[in-house]
Short mmCIF file of C-alpha atoms in Angstrom, two decimals:
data_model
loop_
_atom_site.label_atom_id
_atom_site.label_comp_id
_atom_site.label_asym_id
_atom_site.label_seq_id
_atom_site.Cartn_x
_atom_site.Cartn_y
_atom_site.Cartn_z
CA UNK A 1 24.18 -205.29 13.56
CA UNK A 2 22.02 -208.01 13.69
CA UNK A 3 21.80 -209.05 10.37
CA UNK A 4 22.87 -212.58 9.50
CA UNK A 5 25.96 -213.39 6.96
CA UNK A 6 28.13 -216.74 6.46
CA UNK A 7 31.33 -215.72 7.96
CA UNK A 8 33.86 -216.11 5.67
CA UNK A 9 38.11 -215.53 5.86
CA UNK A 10 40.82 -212.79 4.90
CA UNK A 11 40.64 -214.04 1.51
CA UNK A 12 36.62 -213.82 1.38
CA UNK A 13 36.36 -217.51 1.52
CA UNK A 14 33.27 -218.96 3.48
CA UNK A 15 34.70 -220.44 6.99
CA UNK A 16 32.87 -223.95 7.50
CA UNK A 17 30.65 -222.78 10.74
CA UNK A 18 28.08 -225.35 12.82
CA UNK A 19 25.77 -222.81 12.30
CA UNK A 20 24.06 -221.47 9.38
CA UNK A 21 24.23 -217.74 10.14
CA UNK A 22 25.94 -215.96 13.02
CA UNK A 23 24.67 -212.54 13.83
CA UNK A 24 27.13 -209.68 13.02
CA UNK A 25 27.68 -207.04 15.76
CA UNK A 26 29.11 -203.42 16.14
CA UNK A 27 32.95 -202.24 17.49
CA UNK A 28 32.68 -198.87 19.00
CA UNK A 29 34.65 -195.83 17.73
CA UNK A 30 37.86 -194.67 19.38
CA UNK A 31 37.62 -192.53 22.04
CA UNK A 32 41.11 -190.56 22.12
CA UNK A 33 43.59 -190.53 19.63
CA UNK A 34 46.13 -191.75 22.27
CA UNK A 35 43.39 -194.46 23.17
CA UNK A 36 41.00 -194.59 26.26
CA UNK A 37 42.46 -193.62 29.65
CA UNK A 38 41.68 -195.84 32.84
CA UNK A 39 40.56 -193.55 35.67
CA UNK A 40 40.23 -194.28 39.50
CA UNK A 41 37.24 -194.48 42.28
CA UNK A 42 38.64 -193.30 45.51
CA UNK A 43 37.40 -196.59 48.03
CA UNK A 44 37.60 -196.46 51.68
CA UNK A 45 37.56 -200.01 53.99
CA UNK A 46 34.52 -200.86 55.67
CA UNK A 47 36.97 -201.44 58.75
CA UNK A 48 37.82 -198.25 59.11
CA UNK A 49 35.95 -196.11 61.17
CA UNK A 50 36.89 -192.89 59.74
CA UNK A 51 36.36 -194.21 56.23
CA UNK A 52 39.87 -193.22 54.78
CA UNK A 53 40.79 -193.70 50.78
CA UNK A 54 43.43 -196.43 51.02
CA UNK A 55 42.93 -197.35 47.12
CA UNK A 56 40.90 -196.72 43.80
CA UNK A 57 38.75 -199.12 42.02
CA UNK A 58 39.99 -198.70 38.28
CA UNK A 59 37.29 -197.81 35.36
CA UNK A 60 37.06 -196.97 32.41
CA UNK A 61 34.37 -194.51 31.04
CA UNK A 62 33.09 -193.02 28.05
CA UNK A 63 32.35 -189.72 29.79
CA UNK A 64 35.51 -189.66 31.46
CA UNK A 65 36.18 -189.31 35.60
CA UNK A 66 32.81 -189.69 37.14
CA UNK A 67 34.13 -188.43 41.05
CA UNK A 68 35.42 -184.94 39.19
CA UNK A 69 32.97 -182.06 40.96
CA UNK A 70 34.19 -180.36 37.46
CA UNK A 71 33.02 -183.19 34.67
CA UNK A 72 29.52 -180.99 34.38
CA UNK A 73 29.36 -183.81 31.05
CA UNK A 74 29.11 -186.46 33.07
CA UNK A 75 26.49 -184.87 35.73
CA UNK A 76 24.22 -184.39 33.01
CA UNK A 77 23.56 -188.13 32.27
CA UNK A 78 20.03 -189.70 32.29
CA UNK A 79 21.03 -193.24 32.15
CA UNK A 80 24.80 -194.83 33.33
CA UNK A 81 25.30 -198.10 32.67
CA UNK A 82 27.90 -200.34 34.60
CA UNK A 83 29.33 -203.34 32.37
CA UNK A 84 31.32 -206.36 34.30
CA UNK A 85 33.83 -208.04 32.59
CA UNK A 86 34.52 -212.02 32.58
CA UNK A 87 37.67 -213.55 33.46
CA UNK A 88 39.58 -212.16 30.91
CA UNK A 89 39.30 -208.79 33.16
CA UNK A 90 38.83 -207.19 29.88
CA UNK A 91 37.36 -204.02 30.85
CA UNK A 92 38.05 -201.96 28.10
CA UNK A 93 36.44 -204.24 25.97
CA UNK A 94 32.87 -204.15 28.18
CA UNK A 95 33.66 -200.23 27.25
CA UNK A 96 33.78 -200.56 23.77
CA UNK A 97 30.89 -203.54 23.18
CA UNK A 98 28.47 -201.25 25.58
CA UNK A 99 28.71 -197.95 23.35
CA UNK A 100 28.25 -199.83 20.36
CA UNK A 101 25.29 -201.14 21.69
CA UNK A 102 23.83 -197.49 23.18
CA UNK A 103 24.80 -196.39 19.60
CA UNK A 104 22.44 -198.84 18.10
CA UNK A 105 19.72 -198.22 20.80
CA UNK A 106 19.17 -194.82 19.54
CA UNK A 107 19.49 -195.64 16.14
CA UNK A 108 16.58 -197.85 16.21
CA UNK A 109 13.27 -195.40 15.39
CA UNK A 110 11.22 -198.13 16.62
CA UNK A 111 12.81 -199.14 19.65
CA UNK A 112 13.04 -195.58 20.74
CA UNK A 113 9.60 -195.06 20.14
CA UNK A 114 8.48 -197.81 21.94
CA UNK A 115 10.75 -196.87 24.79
CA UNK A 116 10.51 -193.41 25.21
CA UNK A 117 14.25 -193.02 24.79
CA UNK A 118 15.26 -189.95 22.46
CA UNK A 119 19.06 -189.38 21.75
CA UNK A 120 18.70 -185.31 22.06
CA UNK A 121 17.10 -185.94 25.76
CA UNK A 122 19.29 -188.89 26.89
CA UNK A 123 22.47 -188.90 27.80
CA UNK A 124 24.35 -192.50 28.76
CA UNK A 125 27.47 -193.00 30.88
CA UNK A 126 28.90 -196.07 30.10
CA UNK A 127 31.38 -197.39 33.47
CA UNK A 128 33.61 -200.55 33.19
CA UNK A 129 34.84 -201.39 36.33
CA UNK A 130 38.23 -203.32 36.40
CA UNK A 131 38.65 -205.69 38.94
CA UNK A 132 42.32 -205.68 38.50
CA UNK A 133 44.71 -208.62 39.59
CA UNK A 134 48.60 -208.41 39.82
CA UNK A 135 49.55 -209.76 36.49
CA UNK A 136 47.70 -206.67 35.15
CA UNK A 137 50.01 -204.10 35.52
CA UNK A 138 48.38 -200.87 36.79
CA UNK A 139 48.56 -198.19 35.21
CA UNK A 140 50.09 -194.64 36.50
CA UNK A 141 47.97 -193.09 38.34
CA UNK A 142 47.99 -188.90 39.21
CA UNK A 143 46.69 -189.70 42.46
CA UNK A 144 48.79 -191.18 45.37
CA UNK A 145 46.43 -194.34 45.97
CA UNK A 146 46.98 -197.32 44.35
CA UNK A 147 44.31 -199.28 42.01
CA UNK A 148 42.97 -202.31 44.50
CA UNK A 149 43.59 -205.70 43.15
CA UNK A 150 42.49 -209.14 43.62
CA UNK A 151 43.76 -212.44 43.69
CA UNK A 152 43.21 -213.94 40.54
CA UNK A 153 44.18 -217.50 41.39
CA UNK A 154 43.41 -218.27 45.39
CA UNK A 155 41.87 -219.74 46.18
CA UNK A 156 39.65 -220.51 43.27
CA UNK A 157 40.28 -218.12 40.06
CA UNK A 158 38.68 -215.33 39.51
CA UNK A 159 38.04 -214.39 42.88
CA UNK A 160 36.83 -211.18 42.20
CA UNK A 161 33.48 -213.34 40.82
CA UNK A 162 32.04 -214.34 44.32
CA UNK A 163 32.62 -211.05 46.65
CA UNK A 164 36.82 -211.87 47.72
CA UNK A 165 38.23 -209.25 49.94
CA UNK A 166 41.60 -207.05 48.23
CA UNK A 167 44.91 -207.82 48.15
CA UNK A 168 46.10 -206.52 51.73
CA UNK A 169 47.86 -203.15 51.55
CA UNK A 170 50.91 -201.89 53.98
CA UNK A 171 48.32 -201.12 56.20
CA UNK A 172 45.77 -204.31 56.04
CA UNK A 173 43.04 -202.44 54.44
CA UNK A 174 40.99 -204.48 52.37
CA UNK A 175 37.44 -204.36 50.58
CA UNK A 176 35.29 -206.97 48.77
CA UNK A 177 34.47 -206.80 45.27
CA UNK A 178 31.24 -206.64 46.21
CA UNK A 179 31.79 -203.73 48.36
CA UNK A 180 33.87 -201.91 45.71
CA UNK A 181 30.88 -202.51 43.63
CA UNK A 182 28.49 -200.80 46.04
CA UNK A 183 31.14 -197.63 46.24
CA UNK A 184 30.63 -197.10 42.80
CA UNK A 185 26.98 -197.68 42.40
CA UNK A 186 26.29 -195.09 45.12
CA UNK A 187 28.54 -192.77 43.10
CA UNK A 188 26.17 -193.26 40.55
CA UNK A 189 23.26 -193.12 42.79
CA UNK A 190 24.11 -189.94 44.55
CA UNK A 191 21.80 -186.70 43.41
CA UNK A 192 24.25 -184.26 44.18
CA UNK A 193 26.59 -185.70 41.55
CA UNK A 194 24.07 -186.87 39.54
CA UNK A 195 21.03 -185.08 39.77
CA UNK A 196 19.64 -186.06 36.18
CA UNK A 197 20.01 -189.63 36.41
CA UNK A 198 16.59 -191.87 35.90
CA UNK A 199 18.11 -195.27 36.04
CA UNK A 200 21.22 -197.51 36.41
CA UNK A 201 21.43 -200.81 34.39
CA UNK A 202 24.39 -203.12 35.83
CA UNK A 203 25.20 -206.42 33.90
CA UNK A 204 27.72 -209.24 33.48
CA UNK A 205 28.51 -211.88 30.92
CA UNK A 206 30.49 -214.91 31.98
CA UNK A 207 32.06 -214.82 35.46
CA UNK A 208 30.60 -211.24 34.93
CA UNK A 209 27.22 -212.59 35.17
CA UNK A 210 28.31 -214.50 38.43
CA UNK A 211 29.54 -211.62 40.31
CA UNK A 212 26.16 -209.57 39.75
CA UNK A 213 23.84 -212.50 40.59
CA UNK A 214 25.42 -212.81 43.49
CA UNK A 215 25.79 -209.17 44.45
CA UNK A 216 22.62 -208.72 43.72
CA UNK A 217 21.96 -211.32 46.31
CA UNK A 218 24.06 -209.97 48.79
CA UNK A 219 24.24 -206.25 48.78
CA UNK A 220 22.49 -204.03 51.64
CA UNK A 221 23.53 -200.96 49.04
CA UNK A 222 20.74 -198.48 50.15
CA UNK A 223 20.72 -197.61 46.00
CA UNK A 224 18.51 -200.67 45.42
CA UNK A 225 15.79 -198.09 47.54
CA UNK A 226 15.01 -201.15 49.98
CA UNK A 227 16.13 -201.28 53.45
CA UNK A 228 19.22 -203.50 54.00
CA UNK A 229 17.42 -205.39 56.98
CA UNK A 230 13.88 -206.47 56.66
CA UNK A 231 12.84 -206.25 53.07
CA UNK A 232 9.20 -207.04 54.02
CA UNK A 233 9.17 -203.00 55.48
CA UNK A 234 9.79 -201.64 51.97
CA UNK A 235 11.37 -199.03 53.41
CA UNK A 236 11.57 -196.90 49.63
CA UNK A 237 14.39 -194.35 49.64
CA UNK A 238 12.34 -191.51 47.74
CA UNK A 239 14.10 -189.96 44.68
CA UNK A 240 16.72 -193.15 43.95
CA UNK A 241 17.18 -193.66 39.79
CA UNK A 242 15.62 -197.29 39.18
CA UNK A 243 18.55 -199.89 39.88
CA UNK A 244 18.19 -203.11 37.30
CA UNK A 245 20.81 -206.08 37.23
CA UNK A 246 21.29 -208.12 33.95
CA UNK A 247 23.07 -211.50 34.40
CA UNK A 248 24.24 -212.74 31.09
CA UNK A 249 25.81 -216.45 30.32
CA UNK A 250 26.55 -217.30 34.11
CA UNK A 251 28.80 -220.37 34.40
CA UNK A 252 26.57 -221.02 38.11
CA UNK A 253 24.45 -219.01 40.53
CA UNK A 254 24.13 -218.63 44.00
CA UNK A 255 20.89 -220.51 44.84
CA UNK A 256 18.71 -219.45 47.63
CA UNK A 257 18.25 -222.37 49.37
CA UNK A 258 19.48 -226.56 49.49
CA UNK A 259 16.90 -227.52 46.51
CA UNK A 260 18.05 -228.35 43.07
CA UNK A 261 16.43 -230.11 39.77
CA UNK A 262 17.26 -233.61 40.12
CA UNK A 263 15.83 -236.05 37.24
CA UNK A 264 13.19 -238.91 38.43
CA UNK A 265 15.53 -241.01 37.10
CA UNK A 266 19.28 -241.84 35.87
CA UNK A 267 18.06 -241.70 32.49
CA UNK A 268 15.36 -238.97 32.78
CA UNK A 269 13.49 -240.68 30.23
CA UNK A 270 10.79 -239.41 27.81
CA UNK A 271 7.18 -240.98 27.42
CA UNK A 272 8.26 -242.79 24.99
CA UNK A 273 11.48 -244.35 26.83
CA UNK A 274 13.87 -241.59 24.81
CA UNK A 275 16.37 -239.64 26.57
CA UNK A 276 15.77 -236.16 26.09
CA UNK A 277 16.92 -234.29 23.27
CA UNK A 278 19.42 -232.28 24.10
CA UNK A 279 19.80 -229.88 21.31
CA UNK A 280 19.83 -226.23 21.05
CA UNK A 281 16.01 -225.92 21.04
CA UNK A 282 15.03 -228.74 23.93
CA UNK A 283 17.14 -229.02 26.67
CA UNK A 284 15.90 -229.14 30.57
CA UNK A 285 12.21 -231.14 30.22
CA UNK A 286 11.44 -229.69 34.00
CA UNK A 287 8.49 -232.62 33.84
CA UNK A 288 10.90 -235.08 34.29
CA UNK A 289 12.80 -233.29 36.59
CA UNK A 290 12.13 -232.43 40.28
CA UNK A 291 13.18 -229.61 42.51
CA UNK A 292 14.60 -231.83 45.62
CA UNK A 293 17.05 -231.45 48.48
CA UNK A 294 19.10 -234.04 47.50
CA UNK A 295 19.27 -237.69 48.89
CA UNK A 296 21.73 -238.67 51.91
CA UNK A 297 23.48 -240.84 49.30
CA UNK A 298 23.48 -237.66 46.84
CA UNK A 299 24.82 -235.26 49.11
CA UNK A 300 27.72 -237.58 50.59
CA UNK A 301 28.80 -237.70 46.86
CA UNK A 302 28.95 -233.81 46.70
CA UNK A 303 28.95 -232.57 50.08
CA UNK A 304 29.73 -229.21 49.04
CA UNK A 305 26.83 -228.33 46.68
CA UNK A 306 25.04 -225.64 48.89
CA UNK A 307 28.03 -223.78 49.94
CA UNK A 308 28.82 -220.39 48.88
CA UNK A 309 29.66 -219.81 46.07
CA UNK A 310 27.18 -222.43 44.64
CA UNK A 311 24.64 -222.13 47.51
CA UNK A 312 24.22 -220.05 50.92
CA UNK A 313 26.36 -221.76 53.43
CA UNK A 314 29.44 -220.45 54.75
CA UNK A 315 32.95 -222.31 52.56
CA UNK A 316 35.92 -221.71 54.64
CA UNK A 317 37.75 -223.04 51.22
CA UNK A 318 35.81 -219.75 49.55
CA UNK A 319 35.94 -217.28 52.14
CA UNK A 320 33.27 -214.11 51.44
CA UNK A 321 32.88 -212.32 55.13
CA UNK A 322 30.93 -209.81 52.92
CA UNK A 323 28.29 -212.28 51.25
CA UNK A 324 28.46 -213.90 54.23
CA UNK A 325 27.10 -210.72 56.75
CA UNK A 326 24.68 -209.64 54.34
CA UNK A 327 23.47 -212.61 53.75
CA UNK A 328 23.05 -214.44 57.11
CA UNK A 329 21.01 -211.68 58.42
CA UNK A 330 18.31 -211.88 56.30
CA UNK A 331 18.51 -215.37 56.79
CA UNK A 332 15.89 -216.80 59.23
CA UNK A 333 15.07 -220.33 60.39
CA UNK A 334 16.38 -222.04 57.52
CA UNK A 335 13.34 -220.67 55.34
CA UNK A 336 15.32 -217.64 53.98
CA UNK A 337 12.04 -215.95 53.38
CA UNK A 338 13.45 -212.79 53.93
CA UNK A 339 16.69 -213.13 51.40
CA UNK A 340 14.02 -214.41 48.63
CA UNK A 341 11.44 -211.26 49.35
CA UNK A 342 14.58 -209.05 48.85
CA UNK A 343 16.42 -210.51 46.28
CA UNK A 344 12.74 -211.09 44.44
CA UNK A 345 11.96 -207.50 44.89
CA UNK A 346 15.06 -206.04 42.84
CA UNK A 347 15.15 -205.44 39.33
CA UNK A 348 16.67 -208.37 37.33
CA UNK A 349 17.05 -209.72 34.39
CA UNK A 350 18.79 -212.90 32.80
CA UNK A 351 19.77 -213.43 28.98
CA UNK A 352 20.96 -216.69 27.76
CA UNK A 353 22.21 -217.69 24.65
CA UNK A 354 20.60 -219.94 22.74
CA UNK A 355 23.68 -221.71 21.69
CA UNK A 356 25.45 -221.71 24.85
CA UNK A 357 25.55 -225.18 25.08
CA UNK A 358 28.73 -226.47 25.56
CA UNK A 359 28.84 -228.82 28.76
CA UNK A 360 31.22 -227.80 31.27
CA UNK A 361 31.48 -230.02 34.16
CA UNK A 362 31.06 -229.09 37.54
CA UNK A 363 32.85 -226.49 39.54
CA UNK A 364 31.74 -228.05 42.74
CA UNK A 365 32.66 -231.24 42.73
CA UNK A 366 35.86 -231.36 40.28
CA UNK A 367 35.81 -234.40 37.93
CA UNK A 368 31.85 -234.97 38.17
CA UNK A 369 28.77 -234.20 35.96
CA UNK A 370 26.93 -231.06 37.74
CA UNK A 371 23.67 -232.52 38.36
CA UNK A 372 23.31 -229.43 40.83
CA UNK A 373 22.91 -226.60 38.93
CA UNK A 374 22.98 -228.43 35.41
CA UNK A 375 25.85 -229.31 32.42
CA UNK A 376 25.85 -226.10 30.19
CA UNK A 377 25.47 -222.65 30.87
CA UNK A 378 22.08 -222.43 29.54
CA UNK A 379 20.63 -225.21 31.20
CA UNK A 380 21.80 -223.53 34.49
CA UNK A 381 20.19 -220.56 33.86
CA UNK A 382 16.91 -222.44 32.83
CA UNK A 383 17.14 -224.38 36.38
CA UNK A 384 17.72 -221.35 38.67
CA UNK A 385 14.96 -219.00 37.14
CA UNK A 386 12.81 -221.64 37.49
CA UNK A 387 13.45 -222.45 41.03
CA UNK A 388 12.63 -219.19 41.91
CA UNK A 389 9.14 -219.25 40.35
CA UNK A 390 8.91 -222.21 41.79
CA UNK A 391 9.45 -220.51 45.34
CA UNK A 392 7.52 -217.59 44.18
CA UNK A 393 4.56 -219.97 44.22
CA UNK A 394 4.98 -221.56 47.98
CA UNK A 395 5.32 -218.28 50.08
CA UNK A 396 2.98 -215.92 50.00
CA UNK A 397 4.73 -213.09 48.31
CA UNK A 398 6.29 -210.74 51.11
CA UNK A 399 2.69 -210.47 52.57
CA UNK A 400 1.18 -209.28 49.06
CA UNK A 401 0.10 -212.55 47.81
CA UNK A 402 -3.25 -212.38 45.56
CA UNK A 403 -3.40 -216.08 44.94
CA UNK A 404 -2.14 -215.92 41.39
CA UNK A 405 0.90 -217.27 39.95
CA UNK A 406 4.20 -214.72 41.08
CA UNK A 407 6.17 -213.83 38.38
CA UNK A 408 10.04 -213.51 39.86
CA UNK A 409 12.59 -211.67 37.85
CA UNK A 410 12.41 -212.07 33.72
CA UNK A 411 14.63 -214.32 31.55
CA UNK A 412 15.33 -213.98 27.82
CA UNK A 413 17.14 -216.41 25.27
CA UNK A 414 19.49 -214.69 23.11
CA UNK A 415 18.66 -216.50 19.42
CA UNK A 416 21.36 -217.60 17.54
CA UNK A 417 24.29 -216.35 20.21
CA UNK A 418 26.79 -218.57 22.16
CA UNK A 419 29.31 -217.31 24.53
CA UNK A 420 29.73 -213.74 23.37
CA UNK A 421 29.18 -210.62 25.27
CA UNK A 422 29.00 -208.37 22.57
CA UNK A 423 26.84 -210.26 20.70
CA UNK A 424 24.84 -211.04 23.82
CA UNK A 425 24.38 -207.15 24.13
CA UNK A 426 24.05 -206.21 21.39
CA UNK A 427 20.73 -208.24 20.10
CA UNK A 428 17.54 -207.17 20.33
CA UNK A 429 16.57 -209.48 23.20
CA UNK A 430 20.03 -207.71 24.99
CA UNK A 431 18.75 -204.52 24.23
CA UNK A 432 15.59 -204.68 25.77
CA UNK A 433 16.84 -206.35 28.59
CA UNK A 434 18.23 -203.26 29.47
CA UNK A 435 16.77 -200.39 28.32
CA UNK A 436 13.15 -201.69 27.81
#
């Protein structure tokens, strides 16, 4: 693992490549002879008063069941890790590129040094969730309830990605991703079945990396050891294992409020009268950009920039009644001071490939260049994180503001890496994003 090779062909013939090296990465070991089995989270609705199991949220695990009293394996762990798949709702796959990567954690003297990490002491569960649509096929189950499942196709795709509620059962019961989500992080969370655990690392890659960010945003899960109200009270649940998000390769985020980057101009250009390079090494010049509402004439050419999923106003064409509670009640005035304290507070990280570059086009306004959030993945990324330093710098800081610059979150670039989770994981920046 990350050493660099031409790739080359079946027949050991160089492949012609854009770049000059690609980093190599690590497939994980087999589990099972008979392959790895997909076990279920007993979930309750949040309408239900007496908080019945009407479903299970499937997962797979390198531990095995994590809700089996029995598994004393599993209770032992130090560190669980919870990896989101992308659209592809490749869970097993998460599994497999998240093992590797804890198998090339510990095999890295200096990294364990530095960290404090020692493979006799630690023990890491390893959880991919699978938010499972129809066309998936679920799997038999021993247990009566059925494995939840989302719509995959409406009203957007992927609607797992923002917070959707379930498929309906017989009964109506239904739960948000989102909420699902929290059911298994307080699993995790919980000292009587895991009285070992230290910390809980949760990250996404692709539409992956959209469903943390915004849960992240969203959730009132008492786990992140801030109360789900007013996070200005710091009301610190005592004993918690540390909670940090990763959000990896994002195709958009879920800003906090109606500002975006907008260039000075419809050229942006340089000093020099250039337009900017826009190469792997140069891409968002934020001198030549500003961080703007946008104009009347702007905003009647996109009038649904700032709703959710994209921003923080209720879509009726995106409906989120979870994201949309949670949310709205921290929201006060139109300053959202409250939302940015919280969300500010928790533990998160973003990674971004360097050579994620490709421009997309804009989910928000179909057929347009996104000159909201940005035109590649990358450049997205770049633009949020630094909107939220920016914001960092105009409030003072929950009421603990020293009058120096407020570092919000961290962001790494990913060298060499595109679109690939397991390569995003698996290099050193990934790896310390994590664990470090």
């Amino acid at each position: 693992m990350n050493s660099s090779a031409h790739p080359i062909d079946n027949q050991g013939n160089p492949i012609k490549n854009k770049y000059e090296i690609v980093p190599r990465y690590r497939t994980c070991q087999s589990f099972t002879r008979d392959g790895v089995d997909v076990y279920g989270l007993p979930v309750s609705s949040p309408a239900d008063p007496l908080q019945k199991t009407f479903g299970q949220l499937a997962y797979y695990s390198n531990m095995g069941p994590i809700n089996n009293a029995e598994n004393r394996v599993v209770s032992d762990a130090t560190t669980a890790i919870i990896g989101v798949h992308g659209s592809g709702r490749d869970a097993g796959t998460y599994l497999c590129a998240l093992t590797a990567t804890v198998a090339d954690s510990f095999s890295d003297e200096s990294f364990v040094k530095d960290t404090g990490l020692s493979q006799a002491k630690d023990k890491v569960l390893v959880v991919a969730p699978w938010f499972m649509a129809p066309e998936d096929n679920a799997p038999k189950s021993s247990s009566h309830f059925p494995c939840i499942q989302w719509d995959d196709r409406h009203p957007i795709p992927h609607t797992f990605r923002y917070g959707a509620e379930s498929i309906p059962d017989a009964n109506n019961n239904t739960i948000s991703s989102f909420g699902a989500m929290d059911t298994l992080l307080e699993q995790l969370c919980d000292r009587i079945n895991f009285p070992h655990l230290r910390r809980i690392i949760v990250v996404g890659h692709s539409a992956g990396g959209q469903f943390v960010q915004r849960w992240a945003l969203s959730s009132n899960s008492y786990c992140f050891g801030v109360d789900g109200q007013f996070a200005h009270r710091w009301a610190t649940k005592k004993d918690l294992p540390n909670v940090r998000v990763v959000v990896a390769n994002p195709r958009s985020f879920a800003y906090l409020d109606s500002r975006r980057y907008f260039a000075n101009s419809d050229e942006s250009p340089n000093d020099d009268g250039v337009s900017p390079d826009k190469s792997e090494d140069n891409l968002t010049p934020f001198d030549q950009y500003q961080l703007r509402p946008p104009s009347a004439a702007e905003k009647s050419d996109c009038k649904e920039f700032n709703k959710y999923e994209w921003g923080l106003e209720s879509n009726d064409q995106v409906p989120a009644p979870y994201v949309i509670k949670n949310v709205h009640q921290l929201i006060d005035h139109g300053d959202n001071i409250e939302l940015f304290c919280r969300y500010s507070s928790r533990d998160i990280i973003y990674l971004s490939g360097q050579r994620d570059i490709e421009e997309l086009g804009s989910q928000i306004c179909h057929g347009k260049e996104d000159g909201y959030q940005g035109p590649s993945r990358r450049e997205r990324s770049e633009r949020f994180f630094a909107s939220l330093q920016a914001r960092g710098k105009e409030v003072e800081f929950c009421g603990r503001s020293d009058g120096g610059t407020t570092q919000i979150h961290d962001r790494k670039l990913v060298k060499n890496v595109g679109h690939d989770h397991a390569l995003i994981f698996q290099s050193p920046e990934g790896i310390q994003a994590m664990f470090g």
